[in-house]
Backbone as a ProteinNet text record, in pm:
[ID]
protein_1_A
[PRIMARY]
XXXXXXXXXXXXXXXXXXXXXXXXXXXXXXXXXXXXXXXXXXXXXXXXXXXXXXXXXXXXXXXXXXXXXXXXXXXXXXXXXXXXXXXXXXXXXXXXXXXXX
[TERTIARY]
1065.6	949.4	830.3	765.6	670.1	574.7	444.5	352.5	253	282.2	168.5	292.3	224.1	336.2	267.8	283.8	276.1	297.2	197.7	205.7	186	226.3	223.1	223.5	179.9	146.3	111.6	199.9	244.7	228.5	94.6	48.3	-64.6	-219.7	-336.6	-361.5	-277.5	-347.7	-344.9	-406.7	-419.4	-312.3	-249.2	-152.8	-218.6	-152.7	-200.9	-338	-442.3	-563.5	-609.1	-508.2	-549.3	-487.3	-354.7	-285.8	-377.2	-412.3	-522.1	-638.3	-700.2	-832.7	-823.7	-653.5	-655.6	-610.7	-531.9	-481.9	-610.8	-694.6	-788.8	-884.3	-921.6	-1036	-987.4	-880.4	-795.6	-680.8	-724.6	-671.1	-666.7	-767.9	-769.6	-690.1	-713.2	-701.1	-491.1	-428.5	-329.4	-238.5	-351.7	-293.7	-335.4	-398.5	-422.4	-252.9	-259.3	-141.8	-37.7	4.2	167.7	159.3	27.2	26.5	39.8	97.5	97.5	-9.5	-43.5	-164.2	-72.9	-221	-149.4	-259.5	-144.5	-223.8	-155	-260.9	-243.8	-218.3	-106.1	-97.4	-131.1	-78.9	-22.2	-111.1	-120.5	-149.2	-86.7	-62.2	-42.6	-95.5	-147.7	-154.9	-136.5	-121.6	-144.7	-274.6	-377.6	-494	-600.5	-602.9	-661.1	-840.2	-914.3	-1031.4	-1056.2	-1015.7	-996	-1094.6	-1193.6	-1273.1	-1223.4	-1275.1	-1211.3	-1301.6	-1340.9	-1419.8	-1462.8	-1330.4	-1324.4	-1305.8	-1395.4	-1348.8	-1199.7	-1104.3	-962.2	-1035.6	-929.8	-978.2	-846	-880.3	-842.1	-715.9	-763.8	-638.7	-512.5	-488.1	-397.8	-365.9	-380.7	-375.3	-267.9	-160.3	-22.8	-53.4	-72.4	-75.5	104.6	204.4	324.2	393.1	418.3	460.5	595.5	659.2	783	747	615.3	632.1	548.3	526.9	506.2	636.7	721.5	850.8	884.1	920.3	927.7	832.6	704.4	577.2	575.5	569.7	504.2	601.6	568.4	648.3	592.2	653.8	626.9	788	662.6	771.2	779.5	672.4	652.6	634.9	685	649.3	639.9	506.3	477.8	493	602.8	611.6	508.6	421.5	319.7	324.4	386.8	383.8	409.2	494	537.8	676.9	736.7	811.9	947	1052.6	1160.5	1285.4	1206.1	1345.3	1219.2	1219.2	1143.6	1083.8	997.7	929	930.4	849.9	923.5	1090.3	1177.9	1284.4	1374.2	1280.8	1304.2	1221.8	1129	1042.1	1105.1	1162.3	1240.4	1356.1	1464.2	1626.1	1583.5	1465.6	1439.3	1428.7	1296.3	1261.4	1374.2	1475.4	1581.1	1660.9	1737.9	1781.1	1743.1	1613.3	1557	1513.4	1555.6	1557	1407.2	1325.2	1195.5	1186.1	1164.7	1143.6	1053.5
418.1	499.4	394.9	450.2	364.6	352.1	301.9	258.2	425.6	494.3	657	677.3	770.3	856	961	1074.7	1226	1303.8	1358.3	1443.4	1598.4	1672.8	1782	1861.9	1934.6	2010.9	2121.6	2205.5	2318.1	2325.9	2443.4	2501.3	2416.8	2503.6	2468.5	2474.2	2483	2511.7	2411.2	2395.7	2277.3	2188.5	2123.9	2006.7	1987.6	2078.9	2022.8	2034.5	2069.1	2019.4	1872.5	1848.2	1747	1620.1	1643.6	1578.4	1551	1681.1	1623.8	1541.9	1562.9	1490.3	1374.4	1321.8	1211.6	1095.2	1159.1	1163	1107.3	1190.7	1174.9	1098.1	1075.9	952.7	806.1	783.6	687.7	639.1	703.9	695.9	515.9	465.4	295.4	252.5	288.8	169.6	201.6	297.4	305	251.1	208.4	159.9	29.4	-22.9	-141.3	-202.5	-155.9	-169.9	-153	-82.9	-10.9	-48.9	-94	-132.2	-11.3	115.8	249	326.6	390.1	488.9	608.5	684.9	797.5	906	1029.4	1112.2	1265.2	1327.6	1506.1	1548.5	1613.1	1684.3	1822.3	1904.8	2023	2036.7	2160.2	2237.7	2361.6	2413.2	2554.3	2610.2	2748.7	2767.1	2959.2	3047.4	3160	3272.5	3167.7	3260.5	3114	3173.7	3036.6	3080.9	3187.8	3245.3	3171.8	3130.7	3107.6	3020.8	3017.2	2896.8	2811.8	2687.3	2562.8	2443.6	2368.9	2224.9	2164.2	2174	2124.6	2253.3	2191.2	2266.6	2268.2	2365.9	2382.3	2331.2	2269.2	2225.6	2302.3	2390.2	2508.9	2448.8	2364.8	2344.8	2273.2	2206.5	2172.4	2258.9	2380.2	2468.6	2616.1	2623.9	2708.6	2823.9	2950.1	3056.4	3082.3	3038.5	3047.5	2855.1	2859.5	2703.6	2680.8	2769.2	2735	2694.3	2715.3	2722.2	2536.7	2501.4	2368.8	2225.2	2275.7	2224.1	2219.9	2311	2402.2	2286.9	2343.4	2274	2135	2087.8	1941.5	1849.6	1664.7	1599.6	1578	1583.8	1564.3	1454.3	1326.8	1219.5	1257.5	1331.9	1385.2	1489.4	1579.7	1727.4	1738.3	1781.2	1797.9	1946.7	2009.2	2156.6	2144.3	2242.8	2278.3	2381.1	2475.5	2615.9	2660.7	2588.2	2606.9	2670.3	2781.3	2819.8	2788.1	2835.7	2768.9	2856	2935.7	3073.6	3112.1	3176.7	3251.1	3139.4	3134.7	3052	2889.3	2869.7	2741.8	2692.4	2780.5	2690.3	2710.8	2808.3	2788.3	2681	2631.3	2513.5	2406.9	2393.1	2294.3	2284.9	2369.7	2383.2	2325.8	2375.2	2356.5	2215.5	2186.6	1990.3	1956	1965.9	1865.9	1867.1	2010	2016.1	1948.4	1922.9	1834.4	1707.1	1655.7	1486.7	1471.3	1571.4	1500.5	1496.6	1362.4	1327.6	1447.8
-1448.6	-1383.9	-1329.9	-1233.9	-1149.3	-1239.8	-1159	-1226.6	-1249.9	-1195	-1246.4	-1311.7	-1413.2	-1480.1	-1519.6	-1451.1	-1421.2	-1551.1	-1586.3	-1749.3	-1760.9	-1801.9	-1779.4	-1936.8	-1965.5	-2116.3	-2121	-2170.8	-2180.3	-2346	-2317.4	-2441.5	-2511.2	-2510.9	-2529.7	-2660.6	-2763.1	-2918.6	-2991.1	-3101.8	-3169	-3122.2	-3127.4	-3054.6	-2914.8	-2833.7	-2691.1	-2673.7	-2696.5	-2707.1	-2756.3	-2894.4	-2867.8	-2871	-2788.3	-2682.1	-2565.4	-2494.2	-2435.3	-2383.4	-2526	-2523.6	-2561.7	-2613.6	-2679.6	-2537.1	-2464.4	-2304.5	-2237.5	-2259.8	-2170.6	-2172.4	-2332.2	-2380.7	-2328	-2386	-2368.8	-2302	-2151.9	-2066.6	-2006.3	-2023.6	-1965.5	-2057.5	-2176.5	-2295.7	-2277	-2222.4	-2240.1	-2099.6	-2009.1	-1900.6	-1939.7	-1937.1	-2007	-2072	-2181.1	-2274.2	-2156.8	-2103.3	-2056.3	-1935.1	-1863.8	-1684.7	-1630.5	-1697.6	-1626.7	-1662	-1518.3	-1520.3	-1531.4	-1632.6	-1681.3	-1609.8	-1550.4	-1478.2	-1531.5	-1586.1	-1637	-1490.7	-1490.4	-1323.3	-1310.6	-1443.7	-1490.1	-1642.4	-1693.3	-1795	-1765.5	-1912.4	-1892.1	-2072.7	-2040.4	-2201.2	-2153.4	-2239	-2221.6	-2181.2	-2225.3	-2196	-2134.9	-2034.9	-1939.4	-1987.4	-2012	-2057.5	-2193.8	-2304.6	-2389	-2398.1	-2505.9	-2522.6	-2609.9	-2531.6	-2565.6	-2602.5	-2650.7	-2660	-2527.7	-2393.4	-2301.9	-2164	-2063.2	-1937	-1882	-1815.1	-1777.3	-1602.1	-1573.6	-1422.9	-1386	-1281.2	-1225.4	-1137.8	-1087.8	-1002.1	-1056.4	-1203.7	-1248.3	-1360.7	-1392.7	-1431.4	-1379	-1509.6	-1466.8	-1509.8	-1539.1	-1597.7	-1651.9	-1561.7	-1570.4	-1600.1	-1712.2	-1729.6	-1690.8	-1604.8	-1563.2	-1382.2	-1360.7	-1207.6	-1206.3	-1329.8	-1358.1	-1275.2	-1341.8	-1282.3	-1167.5	-1145.1	-986	-900	-925.8	-775.4	-800.9	-931.1	-978.5	-966.3	-943.8	-944.3	-1113.5	-1195.2	-1342.2	-1422.9	-1450.5	-1558.5	-1691.6	-1796.7	-1910.1	-1898.2	-1978.7	-2041.9	-2188	-2208.7	-2322.2	-2400	-2472.7	-2525.5	-2600.8	-2627.8	-2738.6	-2764.9	-2709.1	-2738.2	-2902.2	-2981.2	-3076.8	-3142.6	-3050.8	-3082.6	-3027	-3124.9	-3084	-2980.7	-2904.3	-2832.9	-2751.5	-2637.8	-2547	-2425.8	-2407.8	-2289.6	-2342.6	-2440.4	-2520	-2478.3	-2490.4	-2492.3	-2325.6	-2246.8	-2126.6	-2060.4	-2088.6	-2056.4	-2055.8	-2206.7	-2240.3	-2162.8	-2128	-2097.3	-1945.4	-1883.2	-1720.9	-1745.5	-1789.5	-1777.4	-1825.3	-1926.5	-1922.8	-1803.8	-1729.2	-1635.1	-1499.6	-1516	-1341.3	-1405	-1552.1	-1595.2	-1588.7	-1668.3	-1683.1	-1889	-1909.6	-2043.4	-2073.7
[MASK]
+++++++++++++++++++++++++++++++++++++++++++++++++++++++++++++++++++++++++++++++++++++++++++++++++++++

């Protein structure tokens, strides 16, 4: 892994939002401890218009999470949709197929 770690978060429910906030708030601390720069390069949620505690950056938002894997250079993908089948399963299978952690 290079000095930059590109991260995608699929699912912005309670877990996804918590993860997004923690990564955003602790970017400098993580970089200092690991020597790796954290970049959240893609996020996906079922409803982009849902009221959240943070504003969604439309530049990194994907309505279809499968497009994230096809279009972005992702090192780590967090799947936080929460089901074991359907789109969750497809996202995880495609990530593994593409050697994404």
